JSON list of C-alpha atoms in Angstrom, two decimals:
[
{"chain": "A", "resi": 1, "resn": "UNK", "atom": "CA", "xyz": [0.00, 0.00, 0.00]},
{"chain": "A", "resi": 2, "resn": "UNK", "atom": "CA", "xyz": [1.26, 3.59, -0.73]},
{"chain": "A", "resi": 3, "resn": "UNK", "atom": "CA", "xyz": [1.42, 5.95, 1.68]},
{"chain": "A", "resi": 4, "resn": "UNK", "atom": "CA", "xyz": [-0.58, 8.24, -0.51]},
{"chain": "A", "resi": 5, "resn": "UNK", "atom": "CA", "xyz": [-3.54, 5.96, -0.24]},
{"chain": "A", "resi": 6, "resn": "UNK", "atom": "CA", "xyz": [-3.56, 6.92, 3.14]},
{"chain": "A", "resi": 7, "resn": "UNK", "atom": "CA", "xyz": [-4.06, 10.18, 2.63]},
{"chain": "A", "resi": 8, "resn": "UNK", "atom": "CA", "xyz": [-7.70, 11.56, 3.25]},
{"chain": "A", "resi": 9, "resn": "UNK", "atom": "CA", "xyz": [-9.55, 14.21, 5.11]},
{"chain": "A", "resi": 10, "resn": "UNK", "atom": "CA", "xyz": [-10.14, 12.38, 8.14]},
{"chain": "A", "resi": 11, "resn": "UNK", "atom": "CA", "xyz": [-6.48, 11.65, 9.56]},
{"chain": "A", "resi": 12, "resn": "UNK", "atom": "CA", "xyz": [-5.60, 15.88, 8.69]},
{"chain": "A", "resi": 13, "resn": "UNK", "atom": "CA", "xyz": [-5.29, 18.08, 11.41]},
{"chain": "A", "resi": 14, "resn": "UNK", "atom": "CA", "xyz": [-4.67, 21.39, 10.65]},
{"chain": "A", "resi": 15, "resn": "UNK", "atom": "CA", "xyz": [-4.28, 23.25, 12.67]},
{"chain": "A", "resi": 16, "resn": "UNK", "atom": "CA", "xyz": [-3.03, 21.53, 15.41]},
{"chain": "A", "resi": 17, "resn": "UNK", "atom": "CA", "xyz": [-4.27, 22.60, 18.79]},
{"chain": "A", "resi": 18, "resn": "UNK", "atom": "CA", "xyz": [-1.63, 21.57, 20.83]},
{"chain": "A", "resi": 19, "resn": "UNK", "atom": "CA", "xyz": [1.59, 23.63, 22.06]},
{"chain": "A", "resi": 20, "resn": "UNK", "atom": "CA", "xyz": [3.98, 20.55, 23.11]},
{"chain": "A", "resi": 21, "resn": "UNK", "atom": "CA", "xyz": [5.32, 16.98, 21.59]},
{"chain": "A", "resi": 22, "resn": "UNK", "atom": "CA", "xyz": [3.24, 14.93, 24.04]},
{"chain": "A", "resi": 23, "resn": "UNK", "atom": "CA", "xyz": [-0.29, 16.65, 23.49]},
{"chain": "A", "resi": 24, "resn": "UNK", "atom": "CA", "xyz": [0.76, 16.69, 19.72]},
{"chain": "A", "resi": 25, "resn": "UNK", "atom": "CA", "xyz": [1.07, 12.89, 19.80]},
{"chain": "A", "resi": 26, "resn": "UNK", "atom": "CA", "xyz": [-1.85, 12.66, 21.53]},
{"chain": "A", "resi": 27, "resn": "UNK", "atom": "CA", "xyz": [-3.83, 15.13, 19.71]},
{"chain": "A", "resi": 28, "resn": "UNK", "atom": "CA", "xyz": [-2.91, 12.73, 16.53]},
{"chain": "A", "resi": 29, "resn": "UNK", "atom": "CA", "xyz": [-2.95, 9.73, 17.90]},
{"chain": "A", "resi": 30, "resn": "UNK", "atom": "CA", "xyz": [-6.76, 10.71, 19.25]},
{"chain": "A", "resi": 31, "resn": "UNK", "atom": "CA", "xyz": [-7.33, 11.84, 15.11]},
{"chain": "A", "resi": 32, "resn": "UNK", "atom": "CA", "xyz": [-7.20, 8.42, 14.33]},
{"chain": "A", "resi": 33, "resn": "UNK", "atom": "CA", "xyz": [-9.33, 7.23, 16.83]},
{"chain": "A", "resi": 34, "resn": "UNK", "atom": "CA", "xyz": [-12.21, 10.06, 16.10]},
{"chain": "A", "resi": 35, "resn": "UNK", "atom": "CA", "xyz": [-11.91, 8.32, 12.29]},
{"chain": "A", "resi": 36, "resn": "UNK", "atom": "CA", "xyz": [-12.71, 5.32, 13.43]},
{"chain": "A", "resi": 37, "resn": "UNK", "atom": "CA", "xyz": [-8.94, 4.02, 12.15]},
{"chain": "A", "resi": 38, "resn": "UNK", "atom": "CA", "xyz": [-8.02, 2.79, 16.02]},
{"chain": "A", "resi": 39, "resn": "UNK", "atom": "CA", "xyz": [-9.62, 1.42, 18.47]},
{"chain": "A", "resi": 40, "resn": "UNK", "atom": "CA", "xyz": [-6.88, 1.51, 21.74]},
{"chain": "A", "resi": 41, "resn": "UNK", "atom": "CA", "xyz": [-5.69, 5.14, 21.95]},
{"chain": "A", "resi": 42, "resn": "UNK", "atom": "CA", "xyz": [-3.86, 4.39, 25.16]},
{"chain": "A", "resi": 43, "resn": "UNK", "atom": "CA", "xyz": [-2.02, 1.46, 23.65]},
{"chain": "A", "resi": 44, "resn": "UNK", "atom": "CA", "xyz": [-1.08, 3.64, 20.05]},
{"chain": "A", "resi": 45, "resn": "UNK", "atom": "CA", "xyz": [-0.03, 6.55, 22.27]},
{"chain": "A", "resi": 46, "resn": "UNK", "atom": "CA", "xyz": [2.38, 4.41, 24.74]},
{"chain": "A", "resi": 47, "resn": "UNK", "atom": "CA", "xyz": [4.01, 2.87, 21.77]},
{"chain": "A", "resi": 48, "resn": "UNK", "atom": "CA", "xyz": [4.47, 6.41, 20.11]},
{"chain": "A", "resi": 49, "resn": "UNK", "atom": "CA", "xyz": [5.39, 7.79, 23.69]},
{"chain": "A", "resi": 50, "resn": "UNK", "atom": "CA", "xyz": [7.98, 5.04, 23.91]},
{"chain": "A", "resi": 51, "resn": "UNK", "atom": "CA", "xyz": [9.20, 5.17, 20.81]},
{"chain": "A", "resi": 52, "resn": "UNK", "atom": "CA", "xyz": [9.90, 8.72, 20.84]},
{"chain": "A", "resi": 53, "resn": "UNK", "atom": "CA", "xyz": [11.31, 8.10, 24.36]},
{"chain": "A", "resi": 54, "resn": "UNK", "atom": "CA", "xyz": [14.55, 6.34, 23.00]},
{"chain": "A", "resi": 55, "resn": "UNK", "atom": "CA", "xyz": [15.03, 9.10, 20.24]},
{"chain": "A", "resi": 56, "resn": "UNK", "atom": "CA", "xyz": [13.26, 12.02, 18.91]},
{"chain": "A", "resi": 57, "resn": "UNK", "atom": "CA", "xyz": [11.83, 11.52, 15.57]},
{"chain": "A", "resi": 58, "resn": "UNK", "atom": "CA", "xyz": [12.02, 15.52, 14.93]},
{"chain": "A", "resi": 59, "resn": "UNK", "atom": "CA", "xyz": [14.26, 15.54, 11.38]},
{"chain": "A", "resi": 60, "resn": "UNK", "atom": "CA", "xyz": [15.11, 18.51, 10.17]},
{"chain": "A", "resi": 61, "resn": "UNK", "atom": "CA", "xyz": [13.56, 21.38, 8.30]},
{"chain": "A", "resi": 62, "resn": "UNK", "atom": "CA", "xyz": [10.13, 21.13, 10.17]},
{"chain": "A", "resi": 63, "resn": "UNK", "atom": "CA", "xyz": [9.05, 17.81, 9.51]},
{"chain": "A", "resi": 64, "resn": "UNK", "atom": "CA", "xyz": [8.20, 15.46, 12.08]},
{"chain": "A", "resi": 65, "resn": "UNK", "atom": "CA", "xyz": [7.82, 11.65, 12.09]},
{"chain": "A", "resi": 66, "resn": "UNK", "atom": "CA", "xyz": [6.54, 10.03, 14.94]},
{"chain": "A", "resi": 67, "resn": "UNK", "atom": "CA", "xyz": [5.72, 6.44, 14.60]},
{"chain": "A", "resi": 68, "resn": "UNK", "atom": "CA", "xyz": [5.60, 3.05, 16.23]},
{"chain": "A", "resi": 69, "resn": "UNK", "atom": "CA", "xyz": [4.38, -0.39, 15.98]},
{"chain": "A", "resi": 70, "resn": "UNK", "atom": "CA", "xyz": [1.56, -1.69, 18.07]},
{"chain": "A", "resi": 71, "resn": "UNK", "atom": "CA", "xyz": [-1.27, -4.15, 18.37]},
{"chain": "A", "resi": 72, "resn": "UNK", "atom": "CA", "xyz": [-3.52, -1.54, 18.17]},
{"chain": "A", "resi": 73, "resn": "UNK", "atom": "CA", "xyz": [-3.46, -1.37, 14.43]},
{"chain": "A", "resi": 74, "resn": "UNK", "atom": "CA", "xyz": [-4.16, -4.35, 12.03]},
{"chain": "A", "resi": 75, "resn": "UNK", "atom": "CA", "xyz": [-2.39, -2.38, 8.78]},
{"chain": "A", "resi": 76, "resn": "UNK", "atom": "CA", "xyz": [-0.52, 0.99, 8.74]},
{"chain": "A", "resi": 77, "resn": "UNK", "atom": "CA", "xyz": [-1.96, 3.92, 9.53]},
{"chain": "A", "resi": 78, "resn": "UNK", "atom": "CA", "xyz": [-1.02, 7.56, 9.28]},
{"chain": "A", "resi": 79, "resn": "UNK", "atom": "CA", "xyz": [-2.16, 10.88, 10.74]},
{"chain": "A", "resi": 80, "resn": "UNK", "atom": "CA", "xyz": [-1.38, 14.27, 9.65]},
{"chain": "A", "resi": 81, "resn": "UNK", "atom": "CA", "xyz": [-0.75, 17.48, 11.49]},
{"chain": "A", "resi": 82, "resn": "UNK", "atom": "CA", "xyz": [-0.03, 20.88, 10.45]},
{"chain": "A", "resi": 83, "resn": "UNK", "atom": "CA", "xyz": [1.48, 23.43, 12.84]},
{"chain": "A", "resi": 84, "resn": "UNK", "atom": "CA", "xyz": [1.75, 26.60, 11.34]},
{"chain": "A", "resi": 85, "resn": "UNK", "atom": "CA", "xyz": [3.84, 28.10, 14.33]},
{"chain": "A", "resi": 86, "resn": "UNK", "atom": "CA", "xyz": [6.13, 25.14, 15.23]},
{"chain": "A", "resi": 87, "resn": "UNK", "atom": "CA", "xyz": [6.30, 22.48, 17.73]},
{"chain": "A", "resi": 88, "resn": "UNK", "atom": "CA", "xyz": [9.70, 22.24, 19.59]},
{"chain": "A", "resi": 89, "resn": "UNK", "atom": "CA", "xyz": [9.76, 18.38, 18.49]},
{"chain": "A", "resi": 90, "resn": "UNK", "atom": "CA", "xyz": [13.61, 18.20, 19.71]},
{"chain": "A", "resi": 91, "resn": "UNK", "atom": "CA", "xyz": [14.55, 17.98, 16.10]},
{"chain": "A", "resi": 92, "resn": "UNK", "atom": "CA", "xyz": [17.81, 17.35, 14.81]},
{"chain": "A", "resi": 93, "resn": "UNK", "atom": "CA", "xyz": [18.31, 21.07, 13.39]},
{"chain": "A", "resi": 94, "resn": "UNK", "atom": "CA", "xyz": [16.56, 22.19, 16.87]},
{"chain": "A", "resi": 95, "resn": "UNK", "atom": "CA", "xyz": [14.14, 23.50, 14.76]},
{"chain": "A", "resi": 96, "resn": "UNK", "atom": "CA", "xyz": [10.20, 23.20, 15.39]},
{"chain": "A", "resi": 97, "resn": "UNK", "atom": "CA", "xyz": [8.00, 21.08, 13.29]},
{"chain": "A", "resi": 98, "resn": "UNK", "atom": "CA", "xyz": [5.59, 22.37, 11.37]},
{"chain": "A", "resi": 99, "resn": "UNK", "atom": "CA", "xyz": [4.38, 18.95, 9.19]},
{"chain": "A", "resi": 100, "resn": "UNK", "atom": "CA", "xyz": [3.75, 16.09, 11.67]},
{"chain": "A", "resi": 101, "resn": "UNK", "atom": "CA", "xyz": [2.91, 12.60, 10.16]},
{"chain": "A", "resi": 102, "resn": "UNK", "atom": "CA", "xyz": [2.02, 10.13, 12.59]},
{"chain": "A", "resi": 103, "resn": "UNK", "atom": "CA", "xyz": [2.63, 6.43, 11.39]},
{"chain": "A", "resi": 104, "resn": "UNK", "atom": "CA", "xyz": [1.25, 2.94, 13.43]},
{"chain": "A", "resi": 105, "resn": "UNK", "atom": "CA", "xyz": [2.02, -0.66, 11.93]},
{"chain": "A", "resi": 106, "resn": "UNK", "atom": "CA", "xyz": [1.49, -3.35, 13.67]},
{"chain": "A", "resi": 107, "resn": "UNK", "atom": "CA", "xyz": [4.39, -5.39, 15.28]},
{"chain": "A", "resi": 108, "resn": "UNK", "atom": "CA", "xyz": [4.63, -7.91, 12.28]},
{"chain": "A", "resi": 109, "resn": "UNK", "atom": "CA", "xyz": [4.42, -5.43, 9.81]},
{"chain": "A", "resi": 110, "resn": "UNK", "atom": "CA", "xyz": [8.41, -3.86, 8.81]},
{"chain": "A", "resi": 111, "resn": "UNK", "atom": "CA", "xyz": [7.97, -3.68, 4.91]},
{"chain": "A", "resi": 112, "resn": "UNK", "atom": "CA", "xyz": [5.10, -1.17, 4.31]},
{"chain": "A", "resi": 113, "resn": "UNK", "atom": "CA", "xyz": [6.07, 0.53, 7.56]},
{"chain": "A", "resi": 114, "resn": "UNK", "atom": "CA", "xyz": [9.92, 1.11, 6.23]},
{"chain": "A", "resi": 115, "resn": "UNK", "atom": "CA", "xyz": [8.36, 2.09, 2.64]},
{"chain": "A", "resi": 116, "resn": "UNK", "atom": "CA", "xyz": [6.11, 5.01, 4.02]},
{"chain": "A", "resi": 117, "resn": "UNK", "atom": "CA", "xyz": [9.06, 6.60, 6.09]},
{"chain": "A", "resi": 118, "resn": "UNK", "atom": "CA", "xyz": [11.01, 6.80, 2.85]},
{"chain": "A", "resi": 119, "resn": "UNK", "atom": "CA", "xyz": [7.87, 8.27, 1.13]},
{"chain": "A", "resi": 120, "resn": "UNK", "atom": "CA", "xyz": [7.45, 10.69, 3.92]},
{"chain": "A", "resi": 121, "resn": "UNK", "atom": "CA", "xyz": [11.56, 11.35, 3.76]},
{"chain": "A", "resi": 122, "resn": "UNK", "atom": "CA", "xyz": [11.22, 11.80, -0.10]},
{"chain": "A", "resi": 123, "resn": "UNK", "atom": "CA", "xyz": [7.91, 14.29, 0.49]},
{"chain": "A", "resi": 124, "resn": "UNK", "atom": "CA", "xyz": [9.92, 16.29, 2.95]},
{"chain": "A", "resi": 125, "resn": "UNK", "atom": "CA", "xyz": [12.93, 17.07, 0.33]},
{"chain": "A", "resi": 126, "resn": "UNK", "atom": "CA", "xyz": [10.39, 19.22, -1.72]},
{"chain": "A", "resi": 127, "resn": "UNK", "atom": "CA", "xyz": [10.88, 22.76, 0.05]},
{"chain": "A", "resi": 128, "resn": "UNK", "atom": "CA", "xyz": [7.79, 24.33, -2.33]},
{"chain": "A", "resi": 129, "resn": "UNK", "atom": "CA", "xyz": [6.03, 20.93, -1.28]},
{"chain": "A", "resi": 130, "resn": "UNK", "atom": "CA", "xyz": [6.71, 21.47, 2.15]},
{"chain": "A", "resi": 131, "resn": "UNK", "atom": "CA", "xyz": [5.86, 25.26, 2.39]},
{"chain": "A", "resi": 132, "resn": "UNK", "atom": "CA", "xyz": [2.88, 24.67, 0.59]},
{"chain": "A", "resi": 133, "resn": "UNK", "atom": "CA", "xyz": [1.28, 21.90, 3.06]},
{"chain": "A", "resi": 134, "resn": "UNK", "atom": "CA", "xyz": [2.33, 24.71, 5.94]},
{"chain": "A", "resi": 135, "resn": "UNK", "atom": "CA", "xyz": [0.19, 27.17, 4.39]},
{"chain": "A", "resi": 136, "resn": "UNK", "atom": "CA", "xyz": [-2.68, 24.61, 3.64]},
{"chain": "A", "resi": 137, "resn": "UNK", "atom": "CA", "xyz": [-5.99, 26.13, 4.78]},
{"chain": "A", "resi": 138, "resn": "UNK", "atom": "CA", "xyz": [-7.68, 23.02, 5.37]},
{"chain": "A", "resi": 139, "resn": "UNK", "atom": "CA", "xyz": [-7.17, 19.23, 5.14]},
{"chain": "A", "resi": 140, "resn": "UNK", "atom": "CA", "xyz": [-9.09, 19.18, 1.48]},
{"chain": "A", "resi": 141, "resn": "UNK", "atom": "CA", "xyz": [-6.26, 21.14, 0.20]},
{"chain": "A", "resi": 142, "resn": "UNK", "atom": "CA", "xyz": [-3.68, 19.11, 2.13]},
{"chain": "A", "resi": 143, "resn": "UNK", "atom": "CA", "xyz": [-4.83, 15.62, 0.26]},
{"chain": "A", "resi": 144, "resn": "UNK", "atom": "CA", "xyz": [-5.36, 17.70, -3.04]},
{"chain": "A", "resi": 145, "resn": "UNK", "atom": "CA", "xyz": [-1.53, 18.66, -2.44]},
{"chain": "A", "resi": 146, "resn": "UNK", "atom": "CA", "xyz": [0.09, 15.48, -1.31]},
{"chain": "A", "resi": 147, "resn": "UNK", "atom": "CA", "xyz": [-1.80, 13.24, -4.21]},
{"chain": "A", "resi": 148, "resn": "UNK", "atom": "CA", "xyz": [-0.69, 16.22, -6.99]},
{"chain": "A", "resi": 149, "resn": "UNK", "atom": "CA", "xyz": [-4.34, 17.51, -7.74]}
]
């Protein structure tokens, strides 16, 4: 599956609401459950919270890519936030995200998992793509961006 079939309205936040990594992750982490793509926030967050525990996964030029594997997923899933001001996401160019995507495989799952951070790597080298999706007014013109409409 390509990470681009992921994309639709209902895993977009923009903007994000919250201030700080941890209510970002769980602001995301609760997208996914309001569309119905999760069922165990608690478990998704704790493996995202871990994860992110052993090593931030704040890259560099605002992008953000928090993800884990859990049981509480049966197939990858992906959330998207937008932070027009920044989120100090202790990034490797100390620089605050602005494009968070949230991934969850579960445990047996390291192919498609692997595939969409490379996507998500390869996304992020497009500066205009990037600054674009910043400026996005709403999550219709977020999936109209990402899929090239």
């Amino acid at each position: 599956m390509a990470l681009i079939d992921l994309v639709v309205e209902k895993i977009i936040k923009i903007p994000l609401e919250s201030k700080d990594k941890p209510d970002v992750l769980r602001e995301l982490v609760q997208k996914l459950k309001n569309a119905e793509e999760i069922n165990d926030v608690d478990s998704a967050l704790k493996a995202v919270q871990d994860r992110e525990d052993k090593q931030s996964t704040g890259l560099t030029d605002g992008i953000a890519v928090p993800h884990a594997k859990t049981d509480a997923v049966s197939r990858l899933k992906l959330a998207i936030g937008i932070a027009p001001e920044g989120i100090d996401f202790d990034s490797l160019d100390k620089q605050p995200a602005k494009l968070i995507f949230l991934l969850l495989a579960p445990p047996g799952m390291s192919g498609p998992h692997v595939e969409a951070l490379a996507e998500i790597a390869k996304l992020a080298q497009s500066k205009s793509l990037c600054k674009a999706l910043c400026s996005a007014a709403n999550a219709q013109e977020v999936v109209q961006l990402l899929k090239g409409e």
